Coordinates of C-alpha atoms and ligand atoms in Angstrom, one line a residue:
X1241 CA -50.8 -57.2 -90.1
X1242 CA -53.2 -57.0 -92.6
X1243 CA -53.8 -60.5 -93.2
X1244 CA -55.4 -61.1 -89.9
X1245 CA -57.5 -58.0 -89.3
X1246 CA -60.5 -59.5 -89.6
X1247 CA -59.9 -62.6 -87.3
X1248 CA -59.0 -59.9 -85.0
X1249 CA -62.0 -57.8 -85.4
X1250 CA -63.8 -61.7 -84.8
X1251 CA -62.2 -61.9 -82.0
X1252 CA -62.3 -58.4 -80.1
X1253 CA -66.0 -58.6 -80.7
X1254 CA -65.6 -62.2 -79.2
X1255 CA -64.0 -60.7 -75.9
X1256 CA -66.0 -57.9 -75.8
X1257 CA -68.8 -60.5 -75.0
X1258 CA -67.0 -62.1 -72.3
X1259 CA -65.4 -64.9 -73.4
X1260 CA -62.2 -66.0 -73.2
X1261 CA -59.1 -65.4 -75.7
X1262 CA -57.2 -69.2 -76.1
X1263 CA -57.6 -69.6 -79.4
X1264 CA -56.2 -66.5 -81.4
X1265 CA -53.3 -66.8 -78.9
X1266 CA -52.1 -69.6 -80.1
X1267 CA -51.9 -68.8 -83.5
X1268 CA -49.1 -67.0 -85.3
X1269 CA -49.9 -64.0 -86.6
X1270 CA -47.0 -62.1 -87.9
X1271 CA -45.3 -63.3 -91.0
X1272 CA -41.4 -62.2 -91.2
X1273 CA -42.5 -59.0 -93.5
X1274 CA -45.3 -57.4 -91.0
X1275 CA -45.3 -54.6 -88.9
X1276 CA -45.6 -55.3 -85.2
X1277 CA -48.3 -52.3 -84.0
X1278 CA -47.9 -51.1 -80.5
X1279 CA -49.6 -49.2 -78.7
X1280 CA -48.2 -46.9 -75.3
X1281 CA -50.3 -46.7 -72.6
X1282 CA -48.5 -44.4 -69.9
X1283 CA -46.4 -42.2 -72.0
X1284 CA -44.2 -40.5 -69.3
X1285 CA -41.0 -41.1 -68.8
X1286 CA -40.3 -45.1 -69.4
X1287 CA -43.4 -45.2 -71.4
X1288 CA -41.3 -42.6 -73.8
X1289 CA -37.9 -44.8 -73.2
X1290 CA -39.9 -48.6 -73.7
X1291 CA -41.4 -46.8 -77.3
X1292 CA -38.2 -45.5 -78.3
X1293 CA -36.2 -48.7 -77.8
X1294 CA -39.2 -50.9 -79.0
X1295 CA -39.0 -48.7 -82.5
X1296 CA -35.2 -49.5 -82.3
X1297 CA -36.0 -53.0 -82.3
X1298 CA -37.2 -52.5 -86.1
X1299 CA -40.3 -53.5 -87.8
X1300 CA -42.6 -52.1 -85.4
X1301 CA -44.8 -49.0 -85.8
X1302 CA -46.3 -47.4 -82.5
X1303 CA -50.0 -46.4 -83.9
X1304 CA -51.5 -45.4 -80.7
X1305 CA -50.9 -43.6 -77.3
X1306 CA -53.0 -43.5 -74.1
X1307 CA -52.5 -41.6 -71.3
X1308 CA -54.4 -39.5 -68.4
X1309 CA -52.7 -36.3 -68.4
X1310 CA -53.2 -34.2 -71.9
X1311 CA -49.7 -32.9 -72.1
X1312 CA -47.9 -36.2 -72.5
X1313 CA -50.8 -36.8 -75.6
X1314 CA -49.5 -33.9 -77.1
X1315 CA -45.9 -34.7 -76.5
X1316 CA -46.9 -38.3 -78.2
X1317 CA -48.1 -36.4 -81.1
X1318 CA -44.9 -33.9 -81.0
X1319 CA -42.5 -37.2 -80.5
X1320 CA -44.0 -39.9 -82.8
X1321 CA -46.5 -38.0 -85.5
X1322 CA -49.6 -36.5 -85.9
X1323 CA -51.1 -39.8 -86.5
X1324 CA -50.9 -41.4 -83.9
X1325 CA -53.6 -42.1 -82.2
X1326 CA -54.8 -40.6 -78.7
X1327 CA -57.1 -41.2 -75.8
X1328 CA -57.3 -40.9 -72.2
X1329 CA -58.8 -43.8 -71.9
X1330 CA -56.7 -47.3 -72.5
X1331 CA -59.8 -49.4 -73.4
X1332 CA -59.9 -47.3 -76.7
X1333 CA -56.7 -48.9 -77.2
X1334 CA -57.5 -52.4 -76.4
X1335 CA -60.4 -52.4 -78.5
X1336 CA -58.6 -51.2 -81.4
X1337 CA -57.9 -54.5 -83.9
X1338 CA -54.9 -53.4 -85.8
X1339 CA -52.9 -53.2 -82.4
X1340 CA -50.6 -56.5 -81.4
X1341 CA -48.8 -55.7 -78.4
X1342 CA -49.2 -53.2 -75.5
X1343 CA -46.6 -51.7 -73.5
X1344 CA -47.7 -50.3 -70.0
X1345 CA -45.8 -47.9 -68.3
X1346 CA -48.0 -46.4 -66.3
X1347 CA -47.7 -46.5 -62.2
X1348 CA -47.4 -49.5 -60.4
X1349 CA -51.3 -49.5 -59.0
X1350 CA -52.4 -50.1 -62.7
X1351 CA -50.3 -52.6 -63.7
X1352 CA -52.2 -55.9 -63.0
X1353 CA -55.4 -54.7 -64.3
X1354 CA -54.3 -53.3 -67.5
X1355 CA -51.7 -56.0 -68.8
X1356 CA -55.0 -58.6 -67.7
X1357 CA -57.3 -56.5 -69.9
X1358 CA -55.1 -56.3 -72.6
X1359 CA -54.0 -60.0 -72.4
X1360 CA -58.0 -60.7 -72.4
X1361 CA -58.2 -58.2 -75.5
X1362 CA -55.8 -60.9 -77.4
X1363 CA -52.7 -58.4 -76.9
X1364 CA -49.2 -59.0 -75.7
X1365 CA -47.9 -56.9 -73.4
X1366 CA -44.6 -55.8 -72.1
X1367 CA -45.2 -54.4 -68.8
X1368 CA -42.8 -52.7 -66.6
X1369 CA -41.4 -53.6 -63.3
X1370 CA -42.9 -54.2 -60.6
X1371 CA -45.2 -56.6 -62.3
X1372 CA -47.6 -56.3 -59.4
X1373 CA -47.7 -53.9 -56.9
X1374 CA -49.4 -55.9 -54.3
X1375 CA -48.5 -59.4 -53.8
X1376 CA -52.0 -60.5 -53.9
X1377 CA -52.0 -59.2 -57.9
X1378 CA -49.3 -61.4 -59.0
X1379 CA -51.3 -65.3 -59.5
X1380 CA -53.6 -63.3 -61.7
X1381 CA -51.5 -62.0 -64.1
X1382 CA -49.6 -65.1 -64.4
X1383 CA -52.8 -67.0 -64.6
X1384 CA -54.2 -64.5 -67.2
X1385 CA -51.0 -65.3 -69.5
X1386 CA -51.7 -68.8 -69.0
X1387 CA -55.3 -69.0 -70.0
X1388 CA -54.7 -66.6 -72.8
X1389 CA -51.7 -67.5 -74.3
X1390 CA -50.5 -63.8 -74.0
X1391 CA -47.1 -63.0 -74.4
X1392 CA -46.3 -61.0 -71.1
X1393 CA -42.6 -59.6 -70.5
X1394 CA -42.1 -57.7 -67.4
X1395 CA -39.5 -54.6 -68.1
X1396 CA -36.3 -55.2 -66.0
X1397 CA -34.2 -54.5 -69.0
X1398 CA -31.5 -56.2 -67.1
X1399 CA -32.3 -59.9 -67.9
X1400 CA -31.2 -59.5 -71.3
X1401 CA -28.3 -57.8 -70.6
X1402 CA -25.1 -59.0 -72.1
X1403 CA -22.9 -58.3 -69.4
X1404 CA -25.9 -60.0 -67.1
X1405 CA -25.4 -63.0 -69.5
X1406 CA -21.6 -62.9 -69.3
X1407 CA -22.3 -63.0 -65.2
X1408 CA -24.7 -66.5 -65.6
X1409 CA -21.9 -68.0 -67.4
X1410 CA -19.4 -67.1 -65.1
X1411 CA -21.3 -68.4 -62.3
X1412 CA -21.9 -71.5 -63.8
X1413 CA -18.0 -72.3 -64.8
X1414 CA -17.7 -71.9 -61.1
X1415 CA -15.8 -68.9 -61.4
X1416 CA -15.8 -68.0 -57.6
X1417 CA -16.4 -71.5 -56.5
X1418 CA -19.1 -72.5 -54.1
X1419 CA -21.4 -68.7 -53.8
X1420 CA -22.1 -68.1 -50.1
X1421 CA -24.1 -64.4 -50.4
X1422 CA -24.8 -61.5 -52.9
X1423 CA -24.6 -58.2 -51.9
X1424 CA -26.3 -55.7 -54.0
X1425 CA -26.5 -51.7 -53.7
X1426 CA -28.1 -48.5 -55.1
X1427 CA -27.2 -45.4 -53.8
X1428 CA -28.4 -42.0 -54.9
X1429 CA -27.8 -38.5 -53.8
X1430 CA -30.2 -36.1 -55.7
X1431 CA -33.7 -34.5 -55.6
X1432 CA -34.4 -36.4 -58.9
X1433 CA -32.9 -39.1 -57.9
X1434 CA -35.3 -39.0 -54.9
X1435 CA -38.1 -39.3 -57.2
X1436 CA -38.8 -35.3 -56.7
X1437 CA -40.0 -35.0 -60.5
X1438 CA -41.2 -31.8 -62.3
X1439 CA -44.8 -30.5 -61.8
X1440 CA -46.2 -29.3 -65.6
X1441 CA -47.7 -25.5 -64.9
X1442 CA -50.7 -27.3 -66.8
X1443 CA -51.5 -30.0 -64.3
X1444 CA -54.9 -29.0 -63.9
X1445 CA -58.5 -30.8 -63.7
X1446 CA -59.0 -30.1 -67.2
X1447 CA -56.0 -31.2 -68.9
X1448 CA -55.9 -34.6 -66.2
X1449 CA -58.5 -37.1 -65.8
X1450 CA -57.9 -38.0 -62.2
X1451 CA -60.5 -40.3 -61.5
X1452 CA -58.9 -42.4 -63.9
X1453 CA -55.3 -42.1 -62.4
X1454 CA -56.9 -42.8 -58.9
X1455 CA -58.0 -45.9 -60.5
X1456 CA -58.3 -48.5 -57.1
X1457 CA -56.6 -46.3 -55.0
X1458 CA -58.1 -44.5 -52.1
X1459 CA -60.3 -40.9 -53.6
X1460 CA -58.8 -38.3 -52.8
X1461 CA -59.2 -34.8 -54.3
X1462 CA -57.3 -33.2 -57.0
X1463 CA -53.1 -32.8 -56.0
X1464 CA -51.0 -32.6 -58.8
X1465 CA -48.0 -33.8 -57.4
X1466 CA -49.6 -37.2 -56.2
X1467 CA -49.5 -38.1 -60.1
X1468 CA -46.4 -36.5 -61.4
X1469 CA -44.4 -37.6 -57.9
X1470 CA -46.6 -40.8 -57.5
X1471 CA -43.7 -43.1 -56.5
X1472 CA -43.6 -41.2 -52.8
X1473 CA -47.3 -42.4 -52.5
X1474 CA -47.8 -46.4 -51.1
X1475 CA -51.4 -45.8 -52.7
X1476 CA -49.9 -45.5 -56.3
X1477 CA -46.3 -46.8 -56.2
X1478 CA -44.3 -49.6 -54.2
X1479 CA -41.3 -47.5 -52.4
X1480 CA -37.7 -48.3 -53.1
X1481 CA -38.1 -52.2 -52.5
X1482 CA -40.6 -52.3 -55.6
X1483 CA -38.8 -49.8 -58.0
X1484 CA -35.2 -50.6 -57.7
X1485 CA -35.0 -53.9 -55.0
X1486 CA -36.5 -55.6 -57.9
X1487 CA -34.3 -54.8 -60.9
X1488 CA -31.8 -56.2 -58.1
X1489 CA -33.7 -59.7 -57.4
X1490 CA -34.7 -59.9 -61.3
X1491 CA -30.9 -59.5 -62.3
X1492 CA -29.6 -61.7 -59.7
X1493 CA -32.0 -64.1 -60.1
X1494 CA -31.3 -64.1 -64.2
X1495 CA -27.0 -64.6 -62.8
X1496 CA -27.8 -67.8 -60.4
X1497 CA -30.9 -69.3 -61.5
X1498 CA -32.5 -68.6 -58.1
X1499 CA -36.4 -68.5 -58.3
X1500 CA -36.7 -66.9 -54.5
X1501 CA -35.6 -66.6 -51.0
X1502 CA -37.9 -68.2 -47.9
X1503 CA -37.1 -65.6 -45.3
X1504 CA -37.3 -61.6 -45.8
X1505 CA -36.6 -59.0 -43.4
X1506 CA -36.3 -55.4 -44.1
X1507 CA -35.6 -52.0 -42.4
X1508 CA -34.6 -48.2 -42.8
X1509 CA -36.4 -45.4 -42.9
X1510 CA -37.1 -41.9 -44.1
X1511 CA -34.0 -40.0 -43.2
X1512 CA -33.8 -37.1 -45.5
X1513 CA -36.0 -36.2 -48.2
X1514 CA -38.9 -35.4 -45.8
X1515 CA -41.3 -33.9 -48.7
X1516 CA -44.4 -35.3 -47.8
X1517 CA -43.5 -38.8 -49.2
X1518 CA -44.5 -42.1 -47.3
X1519 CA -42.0 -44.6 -47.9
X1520 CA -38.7 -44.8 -46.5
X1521 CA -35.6 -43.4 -48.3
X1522 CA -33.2 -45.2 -46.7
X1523 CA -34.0 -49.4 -46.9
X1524 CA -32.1 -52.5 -45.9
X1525 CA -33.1 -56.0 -46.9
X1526 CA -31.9 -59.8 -46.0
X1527 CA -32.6 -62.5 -47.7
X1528 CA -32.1 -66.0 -47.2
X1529 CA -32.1 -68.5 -50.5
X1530 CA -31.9 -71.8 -49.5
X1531 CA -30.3 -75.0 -51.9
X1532 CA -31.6 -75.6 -54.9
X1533 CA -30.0 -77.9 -57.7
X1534 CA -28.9 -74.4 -59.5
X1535 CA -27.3 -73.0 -56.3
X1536 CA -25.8 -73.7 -52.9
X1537 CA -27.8 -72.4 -49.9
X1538 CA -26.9 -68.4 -49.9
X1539 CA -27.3 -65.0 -48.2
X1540 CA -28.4 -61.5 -50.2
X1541 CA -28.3 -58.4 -48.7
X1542 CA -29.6 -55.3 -50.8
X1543 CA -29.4 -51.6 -50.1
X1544 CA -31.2 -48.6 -51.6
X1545 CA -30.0 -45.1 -50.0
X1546 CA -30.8 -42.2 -51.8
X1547 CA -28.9 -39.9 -49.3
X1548 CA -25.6 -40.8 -49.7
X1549 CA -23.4 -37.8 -49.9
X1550 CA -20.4 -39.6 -51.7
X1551 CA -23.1 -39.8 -54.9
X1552 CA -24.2 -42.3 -56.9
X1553 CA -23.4 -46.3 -57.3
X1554 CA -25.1 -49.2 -57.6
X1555 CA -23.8 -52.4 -58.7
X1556 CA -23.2 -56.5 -57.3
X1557 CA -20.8 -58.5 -55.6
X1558 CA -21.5 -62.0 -55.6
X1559 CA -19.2 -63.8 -53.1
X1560 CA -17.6 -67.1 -53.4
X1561 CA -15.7 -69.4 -51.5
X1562 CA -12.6 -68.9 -54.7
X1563 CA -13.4 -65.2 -55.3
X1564 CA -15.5 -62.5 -55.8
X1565 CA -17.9 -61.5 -58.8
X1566 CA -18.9 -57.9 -59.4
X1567 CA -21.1 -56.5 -61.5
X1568 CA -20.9 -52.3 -62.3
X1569 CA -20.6 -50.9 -66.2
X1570 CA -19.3 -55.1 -66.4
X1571 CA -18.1 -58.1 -65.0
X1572 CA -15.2 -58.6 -62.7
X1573 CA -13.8 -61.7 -61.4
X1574 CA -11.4 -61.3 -58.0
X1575 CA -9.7 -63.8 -57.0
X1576 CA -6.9 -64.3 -53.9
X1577 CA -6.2 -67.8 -53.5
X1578 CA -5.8 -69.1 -50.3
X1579 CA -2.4 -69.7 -48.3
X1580 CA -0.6 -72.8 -48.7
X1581 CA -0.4 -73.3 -44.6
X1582 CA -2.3 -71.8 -42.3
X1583 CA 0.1 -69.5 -40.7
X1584 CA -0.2 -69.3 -36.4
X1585 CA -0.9 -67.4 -33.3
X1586 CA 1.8 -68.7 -30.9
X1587 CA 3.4 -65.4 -29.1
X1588 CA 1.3 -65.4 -26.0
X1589 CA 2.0 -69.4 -25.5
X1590 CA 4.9 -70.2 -23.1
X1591 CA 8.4 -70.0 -24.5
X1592 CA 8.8 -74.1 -24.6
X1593 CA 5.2 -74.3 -25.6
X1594 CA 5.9 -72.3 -28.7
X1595 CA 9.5 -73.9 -29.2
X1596 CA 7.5 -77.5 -29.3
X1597 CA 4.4 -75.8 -31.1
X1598 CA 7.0 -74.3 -33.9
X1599 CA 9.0 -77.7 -34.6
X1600 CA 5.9 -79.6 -35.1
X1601 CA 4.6 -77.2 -37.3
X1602 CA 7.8 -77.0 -39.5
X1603 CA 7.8 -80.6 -39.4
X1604 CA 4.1 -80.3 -41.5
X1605 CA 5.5 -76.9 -43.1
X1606 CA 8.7 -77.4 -44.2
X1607 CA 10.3 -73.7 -45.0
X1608 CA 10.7 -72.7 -48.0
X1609 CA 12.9 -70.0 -49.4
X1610 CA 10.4 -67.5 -50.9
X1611 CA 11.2 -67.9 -55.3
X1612 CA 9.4 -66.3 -58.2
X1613 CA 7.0 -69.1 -58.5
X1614 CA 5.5 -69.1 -55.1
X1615 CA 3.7 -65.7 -55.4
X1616 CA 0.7 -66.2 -55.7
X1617 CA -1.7 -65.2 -59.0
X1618 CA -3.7 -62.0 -57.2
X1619 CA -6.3 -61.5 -60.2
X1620 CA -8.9 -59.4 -61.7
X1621 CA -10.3 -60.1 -64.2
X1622 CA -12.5 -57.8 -66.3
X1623 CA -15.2 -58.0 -68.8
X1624 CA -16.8 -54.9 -70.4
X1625 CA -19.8 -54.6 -73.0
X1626 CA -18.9 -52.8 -76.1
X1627 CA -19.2 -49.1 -76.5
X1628 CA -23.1 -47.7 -75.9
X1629 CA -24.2 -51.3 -75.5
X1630 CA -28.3 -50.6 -74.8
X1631 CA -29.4 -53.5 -72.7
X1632 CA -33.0 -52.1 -72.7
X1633 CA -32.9 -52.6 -76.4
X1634 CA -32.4 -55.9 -76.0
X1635 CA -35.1 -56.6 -73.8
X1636 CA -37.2 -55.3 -76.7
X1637 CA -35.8 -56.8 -78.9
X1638 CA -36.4 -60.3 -77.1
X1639 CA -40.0 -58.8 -76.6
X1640 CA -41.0 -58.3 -80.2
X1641 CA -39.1 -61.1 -80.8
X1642 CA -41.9 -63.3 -79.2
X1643 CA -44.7 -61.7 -80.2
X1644 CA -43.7 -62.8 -84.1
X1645 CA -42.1 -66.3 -82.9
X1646 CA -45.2 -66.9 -80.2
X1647 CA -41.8 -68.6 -78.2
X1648 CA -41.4 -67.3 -74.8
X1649 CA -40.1 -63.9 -74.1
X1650 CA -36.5 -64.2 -71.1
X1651 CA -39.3 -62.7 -68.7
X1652 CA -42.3 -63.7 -68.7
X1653 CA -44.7 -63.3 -65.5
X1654 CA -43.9 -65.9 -63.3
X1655 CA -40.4 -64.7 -63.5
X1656 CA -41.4 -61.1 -63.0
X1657 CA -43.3 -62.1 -60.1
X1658 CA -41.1 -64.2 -58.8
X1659 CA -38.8 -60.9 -58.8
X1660 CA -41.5 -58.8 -57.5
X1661 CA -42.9 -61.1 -54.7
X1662 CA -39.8 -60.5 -52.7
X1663 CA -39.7 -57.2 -53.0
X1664 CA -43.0 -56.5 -52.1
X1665 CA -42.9 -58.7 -49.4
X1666 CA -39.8 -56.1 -48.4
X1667 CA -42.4 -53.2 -48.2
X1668 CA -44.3 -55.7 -45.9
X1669 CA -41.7 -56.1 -43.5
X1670 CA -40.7 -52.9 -43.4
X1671 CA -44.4 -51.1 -42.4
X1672 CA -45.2 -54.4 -40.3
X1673 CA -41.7 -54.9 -38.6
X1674 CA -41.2 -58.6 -39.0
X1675 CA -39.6 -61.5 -40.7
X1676 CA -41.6 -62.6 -43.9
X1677 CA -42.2 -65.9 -45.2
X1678 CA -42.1 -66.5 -48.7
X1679 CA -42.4 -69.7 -51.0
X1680 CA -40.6 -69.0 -54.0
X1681 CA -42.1 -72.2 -55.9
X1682 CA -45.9 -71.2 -55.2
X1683 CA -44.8 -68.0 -54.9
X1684 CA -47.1 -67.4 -51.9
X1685 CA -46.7 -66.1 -48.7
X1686 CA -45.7 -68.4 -45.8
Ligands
NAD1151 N1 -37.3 -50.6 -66.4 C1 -36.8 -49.5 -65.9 O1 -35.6 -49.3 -65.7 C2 -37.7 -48.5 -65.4 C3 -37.3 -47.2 -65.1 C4 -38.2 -46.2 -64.8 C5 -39.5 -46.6 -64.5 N2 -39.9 -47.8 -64.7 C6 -41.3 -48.2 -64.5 O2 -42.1 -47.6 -65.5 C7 -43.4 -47.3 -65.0 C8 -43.7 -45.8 -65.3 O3 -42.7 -45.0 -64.6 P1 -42.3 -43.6 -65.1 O4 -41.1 -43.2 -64.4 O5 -42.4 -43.5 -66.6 O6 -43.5 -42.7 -64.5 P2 -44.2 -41.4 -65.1 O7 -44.9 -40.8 -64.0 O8 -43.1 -40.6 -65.8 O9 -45.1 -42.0 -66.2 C9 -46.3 -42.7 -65.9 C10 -47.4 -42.2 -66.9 O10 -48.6 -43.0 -66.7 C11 -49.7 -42.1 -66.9 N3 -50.8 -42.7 -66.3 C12 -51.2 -42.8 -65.0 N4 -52.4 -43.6 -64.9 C13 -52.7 -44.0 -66.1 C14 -53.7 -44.7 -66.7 N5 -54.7 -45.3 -65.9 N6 -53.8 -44.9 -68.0 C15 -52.8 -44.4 -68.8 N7 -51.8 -43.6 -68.4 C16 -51.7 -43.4 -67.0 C17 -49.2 -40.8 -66.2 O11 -50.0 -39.7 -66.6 C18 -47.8 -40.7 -66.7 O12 -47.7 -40.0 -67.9 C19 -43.4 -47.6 -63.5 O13 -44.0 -48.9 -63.3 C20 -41.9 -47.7 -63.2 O14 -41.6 -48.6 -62.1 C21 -39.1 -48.8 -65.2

């Protein structure tokens, strides 16, 4: 990247001033030989997945880290090399020139204000899901790519998934016919799986700058386990509807082009893991998506349950009028055809009744002796990735991708929020008990 330092150092002194970033967005600045520099800010968990698969991706180098609580710094340091560079404090990292892209994995309450800083610093960013975690966020971030030029993916890794992919065209060679509803599930049945992550012996004032993980949300005083747990918190996180309800909507919406439903109810509750948490573990959602010239009017129903003694599951059924679609490890295609004749439902009719009822449906039904030919094709069919195929790799790859092509990523924000509206809108309905309306085109609420 050394051929455009200084037009970045130009420019970063630019936006420190305040002024806007159009024009070194729409330049290309990688040549086919660069590095890509990235930067982590929020290096827990996905933070330390979304660096690992972005390396993958080749020709990037991670330069610098930023998070609030010291041990994951010195885990950066341990993971990735002495010199990369660390700071509590992302703007360090935004105001660095020799970084391109940002990914931000840090909790959901800091999503819109840091991919909007760094698309305002001249970076691309890929973001993690939710994009938002209030609805209210989401124009602003889209609007910020917009202005900008940004490249912004949103991490639902599922997009770019192969098997995803293999669904779309499926759907679209009318596989199951005319689709009527989508089911969709995630069921989980562990304390980690409930979000009941470890608390580091060092989670202490010194070692965590909590102001800074508070960011907008309420003050309140020191408590470890509202950072290291902070999906159980509404202040911090979005419940089940924002963490897994939208990998659901992104994927599905990837499969049948759907931008949105108009109507959202949700329900459930907190059944189980009673630890102090404030969103529901147990939640219900229904959806209704009406025509659009990619897809008949259709119903969605989605399901998170994280007490479900039988274990874990997740997956998709699509349902068609000519057969079923599922989605698990891949793709499977049911399919019973339909009867030839209807069959009837004569035995409580009077005996002459029937005796009349019979004839003149033989006379439309002719009987026919039962021969090889007339059984009927009762078929599944199967499609599977290959071995270790690493979806999440892909959605990096698609990411870094952009940011040397400057051509749009496979989700960009107005598909992420389009992804997260609903599911958001799902927390809505749930803590204010009614039926939500939702314009998927404006994506606004009704
Ligand atoms: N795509 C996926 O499949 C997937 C899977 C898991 C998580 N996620 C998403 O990734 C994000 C992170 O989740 P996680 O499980 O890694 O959580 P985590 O708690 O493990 O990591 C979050 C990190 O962000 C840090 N942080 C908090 N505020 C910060 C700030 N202001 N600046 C810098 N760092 C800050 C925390 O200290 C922590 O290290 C969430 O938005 C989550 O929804 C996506």
């Amino acid at each position: 990247m050394k051929d455009t330092m200084s037009t970045r150092r130009h420019f970063l002194g630019a936006t420190a001033a305040g002024l806007a970033a159009p024009l070194l967005a729409q330049s290309t600045r990688h040549s086919a030989n660069d590095h890509v520099q990235v930067a982590l800010i929020g290096a827990g968990g996905m933070g330390s997945g979304d660096a690992a698969s972005s390396l993958q991706v080749g020709g990037v180098k991670l330069v610098a880290v930023s998070d609030i609580y010291q041990g994951r710094l010195t885990h950066a340091k341990e993971a990735w090399g002495n010199d990369v560079f660390t700071t509590r404090d992302y703007r360090e990292v935004l105001a660095r020139p020799d970084i391109d892209a940002v990914i931000i994995a840090t909790p959901d309450h800091w999503h819109q204000q840091i991919s909007m800083d760094a698309m305002n610093a001249g970076k691309d960013v890929y973001c993690e899901k939710p994009m938002v975690q209030r609805i209210e966020d989401g124009k602003a971030v889209v609007d910020t790519a917009q202005k900008t030029g940004r490249i912004l993916q949103v991490g639902s890794q599922r997009v770019s998934s192969v098997v995803y992919q293999k669904a779309r065209e499926l759907m679209q060679a009318g596989a199951i016919g005319q689709l009527n509803m989508i089911e969709a599930w995630w069921d989980r049945n562990s304390a980690i799986g409930a979000w009941q992550y470890s608390i580091p012996p060092d989670a202490t004032p010194e070692n965590i700058d909590w102001d800074r993980f508070l960011g907008r949300a309420p003050k309140v005083p020191f408590e470890p386990i509202r950072l290291f747990r902070w999906r159980n918190y509404r202040d911090y996180g979005t419940g089940v509807a924002g963490d897994l309800f939208v990998h659901l909507f992104s994927g599905m919406h990837f499969v049948t082009g759907a931008i949105g439903p108009q109507r959202v109810y949700a329900t459930g509750g907190l059944r189980y893991w009673k630890d102090g948490r404030d969103v529901p573990d147990v939640l219900l959602g229904l959806y209704d998506y009406a025509a659009t010239d990619k897809h008949p009017a259709f119903n969605l129903a989605l399901r998170v349950n994280f007490v479900s003694g039988a274990g874990e599951d997740s997956g998709f059924r699509f349902v068609g009028s000519e057969g079923i679609l599922t989605i698990g490890n891949g793709v499977t295609v049911s399919k019973t055809p339909r009867e030839s004749e209807p069959g009837y439902t004569i035995d409580t009719f009077p005996k002459a009744t029937q005796e009349q009822f019979l004839k003149e449906y033989h006379d439309k039904y002719p009987p026919r002796k039962a021969i090889a030919d007339s059984i009927r094709p009762d078929s599944d069919e199967k499609f599977l990735p290959p071995r270790g195929y690493n979806d999440h790799l892909d959605h990096h790859r698609n990411f870094i991708a952009a940011v040397r092509s400057r051509k749009p990523v496979i989700e960009d924000a107005v598909f992420g929020f389009r992804a997260a509206g609903p599911a958001l809108l799902s927390n809505v309905s749930y803590f204010e008990k009614r039926v939500c309306k939702w314009d998927p085109q404006t994506m606004t609420m009704g």
